[in-house]
Each structure stands twice: as structure tokens, then as C-alpha cells.
Amino acid sequence: MTLNPLSYKDAGVDIDAGDALVERIKPLARRTMREGVLAGIGGFGALFEVPKRYREPVLVSGTDGVGTKLKLAFDWGLHDTVGIDLVAMSVNDVLVQGAEPLFFLDYFACGKLDVDTAASVVGGIARGCELSGCALIGGETAEMPGMYPPGEYDLAGFAVGAVEKSEILTGAGVRPGDVVLGLSSSGVHSNGFSLVRRCIERAGDKCPMELDGKPFRQAIMEPTRLYVRSILRALERHNRVSGTPPAIKALAHITGGGLLENIPRVLPEGLSAHLRHGSWPRSELFAWLQRTAAIDDREMNRTFNNGIGMILVVDPDAAQDCAATLRAEGESVHVIGSIQPRAGRDAVIID
């Protein structure tokens, strides 16, 4: 019996498509180049030299995905912004330690590679890196027949940043009386989408045409806000003043777990954050989600960012100046509460 020859393409893996994607990616990656890049896309490993301006550099790493927000990207054919989400989820986490994101790597996995879709996704990744000032220096595209349904893919990302050892933000200096500043989110970001999708299913054809002045799907899919440039500017201006203690004492990226579970991660034992209900604007998007899901305020605040994507804990004497710096950098800043001694079990109280 003579067997017909089988190629890798016959088995479902198209090497030529992968090569075509790499060629599409290269100019996108080149736009993200910065100091420190020695060798990027194309080699077996990317090379990066920590900039010499760091005296005692500490590397800070973060990794994340986009979660079930991708299911809506598949259903609605919206692939150009989830790459920004991928970058934001990692670089915003790295930023919380006070670190400058240096470089980023991505992982794109699918059953059958569609070059146009993959290029759209990676275009978003490159845009997120540009906005964050970090280099896209490598990644992996995996075509795995039978692992993913047609038209679907998964994403993961990995970021590395650097911070001076003496400038790492740990939250150890947080004290009662410190002010809590909240930076507005751009929407749901990339957490809570299993519940978002259930809300969309429940509403069916009664989903609103618009939310917050945007078409419904755009409002839902608005990418995660990148806080890197504005917060690095604030740290440079307010935490590096000779002879004075740091003004910004802690940062918290509001991701899965919402306000209630992320803020305590940067508070010393025995302290709590008291937030004032109504001290930041309530968007139509979050109002619609709460109404459609029929959940109480507590469940909203432990599921979604609820309008606040990043928290800063700031010395009260510097709060006004820090807020002014952040507003000048384009952030919507709200004084939303203060740090107080913890009286009960809850580390975050919203009243």
C-alpha cells in the first residue's frame, strides 16, 4: 500500500502564513523601539540592555491575558483593540511598583492562522507598547489545529520594567490621613467580562444603542486605559525631590476583584481606605451593567473597576499638586477618600 505524502500544511499548520504574519509585524514592532533594545523580533531570543541611567536597577515583571473579553471580539469581529488591553493589563501592574515598562512579549495561539486577524491584534499590541513607551521585542505565534474553534484565538502577554531600588513603591509608608486619588477608567477594561456577556445575553435586543455617547459595542470594547506616561511623570515630579519623602506612597491597579480587593493589596496591616460614595462620576455603562445584572453596590465594587482604573495613595500636603500634574497629563482625577485606622474586618469602606 502506497501512502500519500502528508505535509505540515495538510496537518493544519501553514508555515507560509506564519512567515507572512512575521513580515506584517516587523514594521509595527519597529515603531516601538527604544533605548536598550539590542535585538528584537526574528531571533530565538530578544536582547535588551537595562539603560545605564539606572544606578541600582530592580527588574519588575508582569504577565496577563485579556480573558473572556475575547469572546466578544470573536462574535463582533472587533480585533484591533484587544492588543491594547493585553499590553495595559501587564504594564499597568508593573507600574504599580513604580517601575518604567521596558519591553513586552506576546503569545498568540489559534487553531488556524488568519493573517489579517492576527495582524490586527498585533497592531493593537504595538499601539499599546507605543503609548506605554515600551518596546515590542518578541513573541510567539502558535497555530494548533484542533485546539481552538474556527475564528478563535487566545492571547497572553509578558512585560518587564525597571525601577531604582530606592524608589520601589511598597505601600509601607502609607499612614492615616493620606489622601486617596482615583484616576478614571476608560470603561470595563479587561475584567468582569463573563458577567458583561451574561448581561448582554439577558438584555438581548433591548441592549441600548449608545452608552456614554458611544455606540454600544464600542463602549463595551473600549480598551484598558494605559496610565504609564502620566504616572511616571507624577513620580518623577513628586517622588524625586531631594530632601523630602515621597509624595506618592502607593499605587493600586483596579483589575479583577475591583476596588474592594485591589486597594488592600497596598495597605499596611491595620489601615483601611474610606472612599466617599459619589465622589467620582457614574457612567451610563456601569449603571446599565448593575441594572441588568440586578446586583448591589458591593458586588459591583468587587467585580468591576466601576469607573476608577488606578488608585494613588498620596501625602495630604502633596495631594493637590499631584492631582494637578496628573490632570495636565490628561487624566481625570478625583479625590475619592482617605486612609484611616481599620476598625473592623473591611479594608475598604465605601459610604
PDB file of C-alpha atoms in Angstrom, residues 18-247:
ATOM      1  CA  GLY A  18       3.245  32.337   9.787  1.00  0.00           C
ATOM      2  CA  ASP A  19       6.093  33.831   7.780  1.00  0.00           C
ATOM      3  CA  ALA A  20       3.698  36.325   6.192  1.00  0.00           C
ATOM      4  CA  LEU A  21       2.495  37.384   9.629  1.00  0.00           C
ATOM      5  CA  VAL A  22       6.053  37.968  10.840  1.00  0.00           C
ATOM      6  CA  GLU A  23       6.682  40.249   7.861  1.00  0.00           C
ATOM      7  CA  ARG A  24       3.487  42.185   8.677  1.00  0.00           C
ATOM      8  CA  ILE A  25       4.545  42.511  12.320  1.00  0.00           C
ATOM      9  CA  LYS A  26       8.112  43.743  11.779  1.00  0.00           C
ATOM     10  CA  PRO A  27       7.269  47.367  10.821  1.00  0.00           C
ATOM     11  CA  LEU A  28       4.771  47.546  13.714  1.00  0.00           C
ATOM     12  CA  ALA A  29       7.441  46.403  16.163  1.00  0.00           C
ATOM     13  CA  ARG A  30       9.999  48.837  14.753  1.00  0.00           C
ATOM     14  CA  ARG A  31       7.771  51.740  15.762  1.00  0.00           C
ATOM     15  CA  THR A  32       8.106  50.671  19.401  1.00  0.00           C
ATOM     16  CA  MET A  33      11.906  50.610  19.541  1.00  0.00           C
ATOM     17  CA  ARG A  34      13.569  52.462  22.406  1.00  0.00           C
ATOM     18  CA  GLU A  35      16.891  52.683  24.243  1.00  0.00           C
ATOM     19  CA  GLY A  36      18.089  49.314  25.438  1.00  0.00           C
ATOM     20  CA  VAL A  37      16.905  47.156  22.531  1.00  0.00           C
ATOM     21  CA  LEU A  38      19.846  45.168  21.147  1.00  0.00           C
ATOM     22  CA  ALA A  39      17.952  42.569  19.096  1.00  0.00           C
ATOM     23  CA  GLY A  40      14.218  42.151  18.653  1.00  0.00           C
ATOM     24  CA  ILE A  41      11.812  40.131  16.513  1.00  0.00           C
ATOM     25  CA  GLY A  42      13.322  37.407  14.328  1.00  0.00           C
ATOM     26  CA  GLY A  43      15.856  35.771  16.623  1.00  0.00           C
ATOM     27  CA  PHE A  44      15.483  32.908  19.053  1.00  0.00           C
ATOM     28  CA  GLY A  45      15.591  35.356  21.926  1.00  0.00           C
ATOM     29  CA  ALA A  46      15.268  39.123  22.205  1.00  0.00           C
ATOM     30  CA  LEU A  47      18.133  41.099  23.740  1.00  0.00           C
ATOM     31  CA  PHE A  48      17.642  44.134  25.958  1.00  0.00           C
ATOM     32  CA  GLU A  49      20.193  46.131  27.940  1.00  0.00           C
ATOM     33  CA  VAL A  50      18.963  47.946  31.034  1.00  0.00           C
ATOM     34  CA  PRO A  51      19.550  51.673  30.378  1.00  0.00           C
ATOM     35  CA  LYS A  52      22.742  52.928  32.041  1.00  0.00           C
ATOM     36  CA  ARG A  53      20.902  55.824  33.706  1.00  0.00           C
ATOM     37  CA  TYR A  54      19.740  53.318  36.351  1.00  0.00           C
ATOM     38  CA  ARG A  55      22.146  53.143  39.301  1.00  0.00           C
ATOM     39  CA  GLU A  56      20.620  50.150  41.154  1.00  0.00           C
ATOM     40  CA  PRO A  57      18.016  48.749  38.770  1.00  0.00           C
ATOM     41  CA  VAL A  58      15.469  46.230  40.004  1.00  0.00           C
ATOM     42  CA  LEU A  59      13.564  44.375  37.310  1.00  0.00           C
ATOM     43  CA  VAL A  60       9.785  44.093  37.726  1.00  0.00           C
ATOM     44  CA  SER A  61       7.806  41.603  35.636  1.00  0.00           C
ATOM     45  CA  GLY A  62       4.128  41.064  34.961  1.00  0.00           C
ATOM     46  CA  THR A  63       2.040  38.717  32.840  1.00  0.00           C
ATOM     47  CA  ASP A  64      -1.656  38.584  31.977  1.00  0.00           C
ATOM     48  CA  GLY A  65      -4.228  37.924  29.281  1.00  0.00           C
ATOM     49  CA  VAL A  66      -7.434  39.532  28.063  1.00  0.00           C
ATOM     50  CA  GLY A  67      -9.894  36.970  29.439  1.00  0.00           C
ATOM     51  CA  THR A  68     -13.375  36.393  28.068  1.00  0.00           C
ATOM     52  CA  LYS A  69     -13.484  39.849  26.513  1.00  0.00           C
ATOM     53  CA  LEU A  70     -12.026  37.933  23.578  1.00  0.00           C
ATOM     54  CA  LYS A  71     -15.345  36.111  23.120  1.00  0.00           C
ATOM     55  CA  LEU A  72     -16.991  39.414  22.210  1.00  0.00           C
ATOM     56  CA  ALA A  73     -14.084  40.250  19.903  1.00  0.00           C
ATOM     57  CA  PHE A  74     -14.807  36.985  18.058  1.00  0.00           C
ATOM     58  CA  ASP A  75     -18.578  37.493  17.986  1.00  0.00           C
ATOM     59  CA  TRP A  76     -18.397  41.129  16.858  1.00  0.00           C
ATOM     60  CA  GLY A  77     -15.307  40.906  14.644  1.00  0.00           C
ATOM     61  CA  LEU A  78     -13.505  43.593  16.669  1.00  0.00           C
ATOM     62  CA  HIS A  79      -9.838  42.612  16.879  1.00  0.00           C
ATOM     63  CA  ASP A  80      -7.970  45.917  16.699  1.00  0.00           C
ATOM     64  CA  THR A  81      -8.132  46.964  20.368  1.00  0.00           C
ATOM     65  CA  VAL A  82      -7.754  43.746  22.389  1.00  0.00           C
ATOM     66  CA  GLY A  83      -3.999  44.008  21.833  1.00  0.00           C
ATOM     67  CA  ILE A  84      -4.026  47.311  23.713  1.00  0.00           C
ATOM     68  CA  ASP A  85      -5.867  45.524  26.534  1.00  0.00           C
ATOM     69  CA  LEU A  86      -3.177  42.847  26.578  1.00  0.00           C
ATOM     70  CA  VAL A  87      -0.373  45.375  26.986  1.00  0.00           C
ATOM     71  CA  ALA A  88      -2.256  47.501  29.506  1.00  0.00           C
ATOM     72  CA  MET A  89      -3.030  44.646  31.872  1.00  0.00           C
ATOM     73  CA  SER A  90       0.676  43.893  32.314  1.00  0.00           C
ATOM     74  CA  VAL A  91       2.308  47.331  32.090  1.00  0.00           C
ATOM     75  CA  ASN A  92      -0.196  48.910  34.494  1.00  0.00           C
ATOM     76  CA  ASP A  93       0.652  46.169  37.002  1.00  0.00           C
ATOM     77  CA  VAL A  94       4.400  46.731  36.582  1.00  0.00           C
ATOM     78  CA  LEU A  95       3.804  50.455  37.000  1.00  0.00           C
ATOM     79  CA  VAL A  96       2.289  49.908  40.460  1.00  0.00           C
ATOM     80  CA  GLN A  97       5.768  49.119  41.832  1.00  0.00           C
ATOM     81  CA  GLY A  98       6.972  52.461  40.465  1.00  0.00           C
ATOM     82  CA  ALA A  99       8.656  50.760  37.502  1.00  0.00           C
ATOM     83  CA  GLU A 100       9.095  52.043  33.964  1.00  0.00           C
ATOM     84  CA  PRO A 101       7.971  49.344  31.474  1.00  0.00           C
ATOM     85  CA  LEU A 102      10.933  48.491  29.238  1.00  0.00           C
ATOM     86  CA  PHE A 103       9.818  45.718  26.905  1.00  0.00           C
ATOM     87  CA  PHE A 104       6.908  43.428  26.087  1.00  0.00           C
ATOM     88  CA  LEU A 105       6.442  39.984  24.547  1.00  0.00           C
ATOM     89  CA  ASP A 106       3.173  38.471  23.343  1.00  0.00           C
ATOM     90  CA  TYR A 107       1.792  34.972  22.744  1.00  0.00           C
ATOM     91  CA  PHE A 108      -0.917  34.482  20.101  1.00  0.00           C
ATOM     92  CA  ALA A 109      -2.427  30.995  19.807  1.00  0.00           C
ATOM     93  CA  CYS A 110      -5.070  29.814  17.350  1.00  0.00           C
ATOM     94  CA  GLY A 111      -6.377  26.716  15.594  1.00  0.00           C
ATOM     95  CA  LYS A 112      -5.889  28.090  12.085  1.00  0.00           C
ATOM     96  CA  LEU A 113      -3.937  31.266  11.464  1.00  0.00           C
ATOM     97  CA  ASP A 114      -5.780  34.109   9.760  1.00  0.00           C
ATOM     98  CA  VAL A 115      -3.037  36.571   8.882  1.00  0.00           C
ATOM     99  CA  ASP A 116      -5.336  39.616   8.690  1.00  0.00           C
ATOM    100  CA  THR A 117      -6.913  38.937  12.089  1.00  0.00           C
ATOM    101  CA  ALA A 118      -3.567  38.223  13.742  1.00  0.00           C
ATOM    102  CA  ALA A 119      -2.016  41.347  12.205  1.00  0.00           C
ATOM    103  CA  SER A 120      -4.921  43.429  13.523  1.00  0.00           C
ATOM    104  CA  VAL A 121      -4.413  42.026  17.029  1.00  0.00           C
ATOM    105  CA  VAL A 122      -0.650  42.567  16.952  1.00  0.00           C
ATOM    106  CA  GLY A 123      -1.223  46.069  15.589  1.00  0.00           C
ATOM    107  CA  GLY A 124      -3.114  46.783  18.816  1.00  0.00           C
ATOM    108  CA  ILE A 125      -0.274  45.284  20.853  1.00  0.00           C
ATOM    109  CA  ALA A 126       2.225  47.534  19.082  1.00  0.00           C
ATOM    110  CA  ARG A 127      -0.005  50.559  19.656  1.00  0.00           C
ATOM    111  CA  GLY A 128      -0.236  49.735  23.364  1.00  0.00           C
ATOM    112  CA  CYS A 129       3.545  49.477  23.539  1.00  0.00           C
ATOM    113  CA  GLU A 130       3.950  52.831  21.759  1.00  0.00           C
ATOM    114  CA  LEU A 131       1.575  54.515  24.196  1.00  0.00           C
ATOM    115  CA  SER A 132       3.472  52.963  27.127  1.00  0.00           C
ATOM    116  CA  GLY A 133       6.959  53.747  25.864  1.00  0.00           C
ATOM    117  CA  CYS A 134       7.997  50.087  25.948  1.00  0.00           C
ATOM    118  CA  ALA A 135       9.435  48.014  23.127  1.00  0.00           C
ATOM    119  CA  LEU A 136       7.706  45.061  21.496  1.00  0.00           C
ATOM    120  CA  ILE A 137      10.802  42.894  21.097  1.00  0.00           C
ATOM    121  CA  GLY A 138       9.458  39.388  20.687  1.00  0.00           C
ATOM    122  CA  GLY A 139       6.596  36.961  20.892  1.00  0.00           C
ATOM    123  CA  GLU A 140       5.214  33.668  19.688  1.00  0.00           C
ATOM    124  CA  THR A 141       2.523  32.723  17.191  1.00  0.00           C
ATOM    125  CA  ALA A 142       1.247  29.196  17.717  1.00  0.00           C
ATOM    126  CA  GLU A 143      -1.013  27.513  15.162  1.00  0.00           C
ATOM    127  CA  MET A 144      -2.513  24.421  16.835  1.00  0.00           C
ATOM    128  CA  PRO A 145      -5.184  22.616  14.780  1.00  0.00           C
ATOM    129  CA  GLY A 146      -7.939  21.151  16.920  1.00  0.00           C
ATOM    130  CA  MET A 147      -7.122  23.214  19.998  1.00  0.00           C
ATOM    131  CA  TYR A 148      -9.339  26.224  19.216  1.00  0.00           C
ATOM    132  CA  PRO A 149     -12.652  26.564  17.353  1.00  0.00           C
ATOM    133  CA  PRO A 150     -12.512  28.266  13.929  1.00  0.00           C
ATOM    134  CA  GLY A 151     -12.159  32.042  14.223  1.00  0.00           C
ATOM    135  CA  GLU A 152     -10.985  31.980  17.833  1.00  0.00           C
ATOM    136  CA  TYR A 153      -7.608  32.610  19.441  1.00  0.00           C
ATOM    137  CA  ASP A 154      -6.057  33.279  22.833  1.00  0.00           C
ATOM    138  CA  LEU A 155      -3.625  35.930  23.992  1.00  0.00           C
ATOM    139  CA  ALA A 156      -1.051  36.233  26.740  1.00  0.00           C
ATOM    140  CA  GLY A 157       1.491  38.949  27.379  1.00  0.00           C
ATOM    141  CA  PHE A 158       4.613  39.479  29.430  1.00  0.00           C
ATOM    142  CA  ALA A 159       6.147  42.831  30.433  1.00  0.00           C
ATOM    143  CA  VAL A 160       9.416  43.707  32.131  1.00  0.00           C
ATOM    144  CA  GLY A 161      10.129  47.059  33.731  1.00  0.00           C
ATOM    145  CA  ALA A 162      12.837  48.607  35.890  1.00  0.00           C
ATOM    146  CA  VAL A 163      12.855  50.796  38.977  1.00  0.00           C
ATOM    147  CA  GLU A 164      15.622  52.178  41.156  1.00  0.00           C
ATOM    148  CA  LYS A 165      15.899  50.011  44.259  1.00  0.00           C
ATOM    149  CA  SER A 166      15.472  53.058  46.495  1.00  0.00           C
ATOM    150  CA  GLU A 167      12.295  54.136  44.661  1.00  0.00           C
ATOM    151  CA  ILE A 168      10.253  50.914  44.749  1.00  0.00           C
ATOM    152  CA  LEU A 169       6.675  51.588  45.846  1.00  0.00           C
ATOM    153  CA  THR A 170       5.615  49.109  48.520  1.00  0.00           C
ATOM    154  CA  GLY A 171       2.915  50.985  50.438  1.00  0.00           C
ATOM    155  CA  ALA A 172       4.962  50.654  53.648  1.00  0.00           C
ATOM    156  CA  GLY A 173       4.890  54.426  54.172  1.00  0.00           C
ATOM    157  CA  VAL A 174       1.106  54.765  53.987  1.00  0.00           C
ATOM    158  CA  ARG A 175      -0.288  56.498  57.088  1.00  0.00           C
ATOM    159  CA  PRO A 176      -3.705  57.556  58.449  1.00  0.00           C
ATOM    160  CA  GLY A 177      -4.740  60.836  56.853  1.00  0.00           C
ATOM    161  CA  ASP A 178      -3.190  60.086  53.470  1.00  0.00           C
ATOM    162  CA  VAL A 179      -5.407  61.019  50.537  1.00  0.00           C
ATOM    163  CA  VAL A 180      -6.781  58.532  48.019  1.00  0.00           C
ATOM    164  CA  LEU A 181      -6.827  59.783  44.426  1.00  0.00           C
ATOM    165  CA  GLY A 182      -8.709  57.866  41.750  1.00  0.00           C
ATOM    166  CA  LEU A 183      -7.930  58.002  38.042  1.00  0.00           C
ATOM    167  CA  SER A 184     -10.901  57.419  35.762  1.00  0.00           C
ATOM    168  CA  SER A 185     -11.072  54.198  33.777  1.00  0.00           C
ATOM    169  CA  SER A 186     -11.937  54.125  30.078  1.00  0.00           C
ATOM    170  CA  GLY A 187     -14.685  51.582  30.718  1.00  0.00           C
ATOM    171  CA  VAL A 188     -14.841  47.981  31.874  1.00  0.00           C
ATOM    172  CA  HIS A 189     -11.167  47.441  30.901  1.00  0.00           C
ATOM    173  CA  SER A 190     -10.500  43.667  30.779  1.00  0.00           C
ATOM    174  CA  ASN A 191     -12.123  42.263  33.905  1.00  0.00           C
ATOM    175  CA  GLY A 192     -15.624  41.076  34.660  1.00  0.00           C
ATOM    176  CA  PHE A 193     -16.460  40.125  31.090  1.00  0.00           C
ATOM    177  CA  SER A 194     -18.042  36.807  31.998  1.00  0.00           C
ATOM    178  CA  LEU A 195     -20.704  38.891  33.759  1.00  0.00           C
ATOM    179  CA  VAL A 196     -20.742  41.521  30.976  1.00  0.00           C
ATOM    180  CA  ARG A 197     -21.508  38.800  28.436  1.00  0.00           C
ATOM    181  CA  ARG A 198     -24.315  37.429  30.611  1.00  0.00           C
ATOM    182  CA  CYS A 199     -25.783  40.942  30.803  1.00  0.00           C
ATOM    183  CA  ILE A 200     -25.694  41.235  27.019  1.00  0.00           C
ATOM    184  CA  GLU A 201     -27.381  37.840  26.691  1.00  0.00           C
ATOM    185  CA  ARG A 202     -30.025  38.821  29.244  1.00  0.00           C
ATOM    186  CA  ALA A 203     -30.783  42.144  27.538  1.00  0.00           C
ATOM    187  CA  GLY A 204     -30.907  40.595  24.077  1.00  0.00           C
ATOM    188  CA  ASP A 205     -32.342  43.011  21.511  1.00  0.00           C
ATOM    189  CA  LYS A 206     -33.006  45.511  24.320  1.00  0.00           C
ATOM    190  CA  CYS A 207     -29.319  46.460  24.604  1.00  0.00           C
ATOM    191  CA  PRO A 208     -29.037  50.249  24.299  1.00  0.00           C
ATOM    192  CA  MET A 209     -27.890  51.791  21.028  1.00  0.00           C
ATOM    193  CA  GLU A 210     -25.400  54.012  22.881  1.00  0.00           C
ATOM    194  CA  LEU A 211     -23.695  54.299  26.257  1.00  0.00           C
ATOM    195  CA  ASP A 212     -21.858  57.442  27.335  1.00  0.00           C
ATOM    196  CA  GLY A 213     -22.153  58.891  23.831  1.00  0.00           C
ATOM    197  CA  LYS A 214     -20.543  55.888  22.120  1.00  0.00           C
ATOM    198  CA  PRO A 215     -22.082  53.079  20.080  1.00  0.00           C
ATOM    199  CA  PHE A 216     -22.913  50.192  22.421  1.00  0.00           C
ATOM    200  CA  ARG A 217     -20.258  47.789  21.143  1.00  0.00           C
ATOM    201  CA  GLN A 218     -17.557  50.460  21.205  1.00  0.00           C
ATOM    202  CA  ALA A 219     -18.428  51.364  24.792  1.00  0.00           C
ATOM    203  CA  ILE A 220     -18.218  47.718  25.837  1.00  0.00           C
ATOM    204  CA  MET A 221     -14.957  47.046  23.980  1.00  0.00           C
ATOM    205  CA  GLU A 222     -13.171  50.319  24.817  1.00  0.00           C
ATOM    206  CA  PRO A 223      -9.584  49.235  25.574  1.00  0.00           C
ATOM    207  CA  THR A 224      -7.996  49.383  29.005  1.00  0.00           C
ATOM    208  CA  ARG A 225      -6.544  52.792  29.782  1.00  0.00           C
ATOM    209  CA  LEU A 226      -2.757  52.976  29.900  1.00  0.00           C
ATOM    210  CA  TYR A 227      -1.601  55.023  32.895  1.00  0.00           C
ATOM    211  CA  VAL A 228       2.142  54.660  32.298  1.00  0.00           C
ATOM    212  CA  ARG A 229       3.203  58.038  30.934  1.00  0.00           C
ATOM    213  CA  SER A 230       1.093  60.146  33.302  1.00  0.00           C
ATOM    214  CA  ILE A 231       2.078  58.288  36.469  1.00  0.00           C
ATOM    215  CA  LEU A 232       5.758  58.106  35.565  1.00  0.00           C
ATOM    216  CA  ARG A 233       5.640  61.869  35.090  1.00  0.00           C
ATOM    217  CA  ALA A 234       3.982  62.293  38.502  1.00  0.00           C
ATOM    218  CA  LEU A 235       6.561  60.021  40.154  1.00  0.00           C
ATOM    219  CA  GLU A 236       9.386  61.962  38.544  1.00  0.00           C
ATOM    220  CA  ARG A 237       7.993  65.275  39.714  1.00  0.00           C
ATOM    221  CA  HIS A 238       6.740  64.400  43.204  1.00  0.00           C
ATOM    222  CA  ASN A 239       8.818  61.422  44.425  1.00  0.00           C
ATOM    223  CA  ARG A 240      12.292  62.509  43.418  1.00  0.00           C
ATOM    224  CA  VAL A 241      12.530  65.820  45.233  1.00  0.00           C
ATOM    225  CA  SER A 242      15.795  65.946  47.173  1.00  0.00           C
ATOM    226  CA  GLY A 243      15.396  66.093  50.931  1.00  0.00           C
ATOM    227  CA  THR A 244      11.656  65.308  51.013  1.00  0.00           C
ATOM    228  CA  PRO A 245       9.827  61.995  51.497  1.00  0.00           C
ATOM    229  CA  PRO A 246       7.966  60.532  48.506  1.00  0.00           C
ATOM    230  CA  ALA A 247       4.591  62.200  47.924  1.00  0.00           C
TER     231      ALA A 247
END
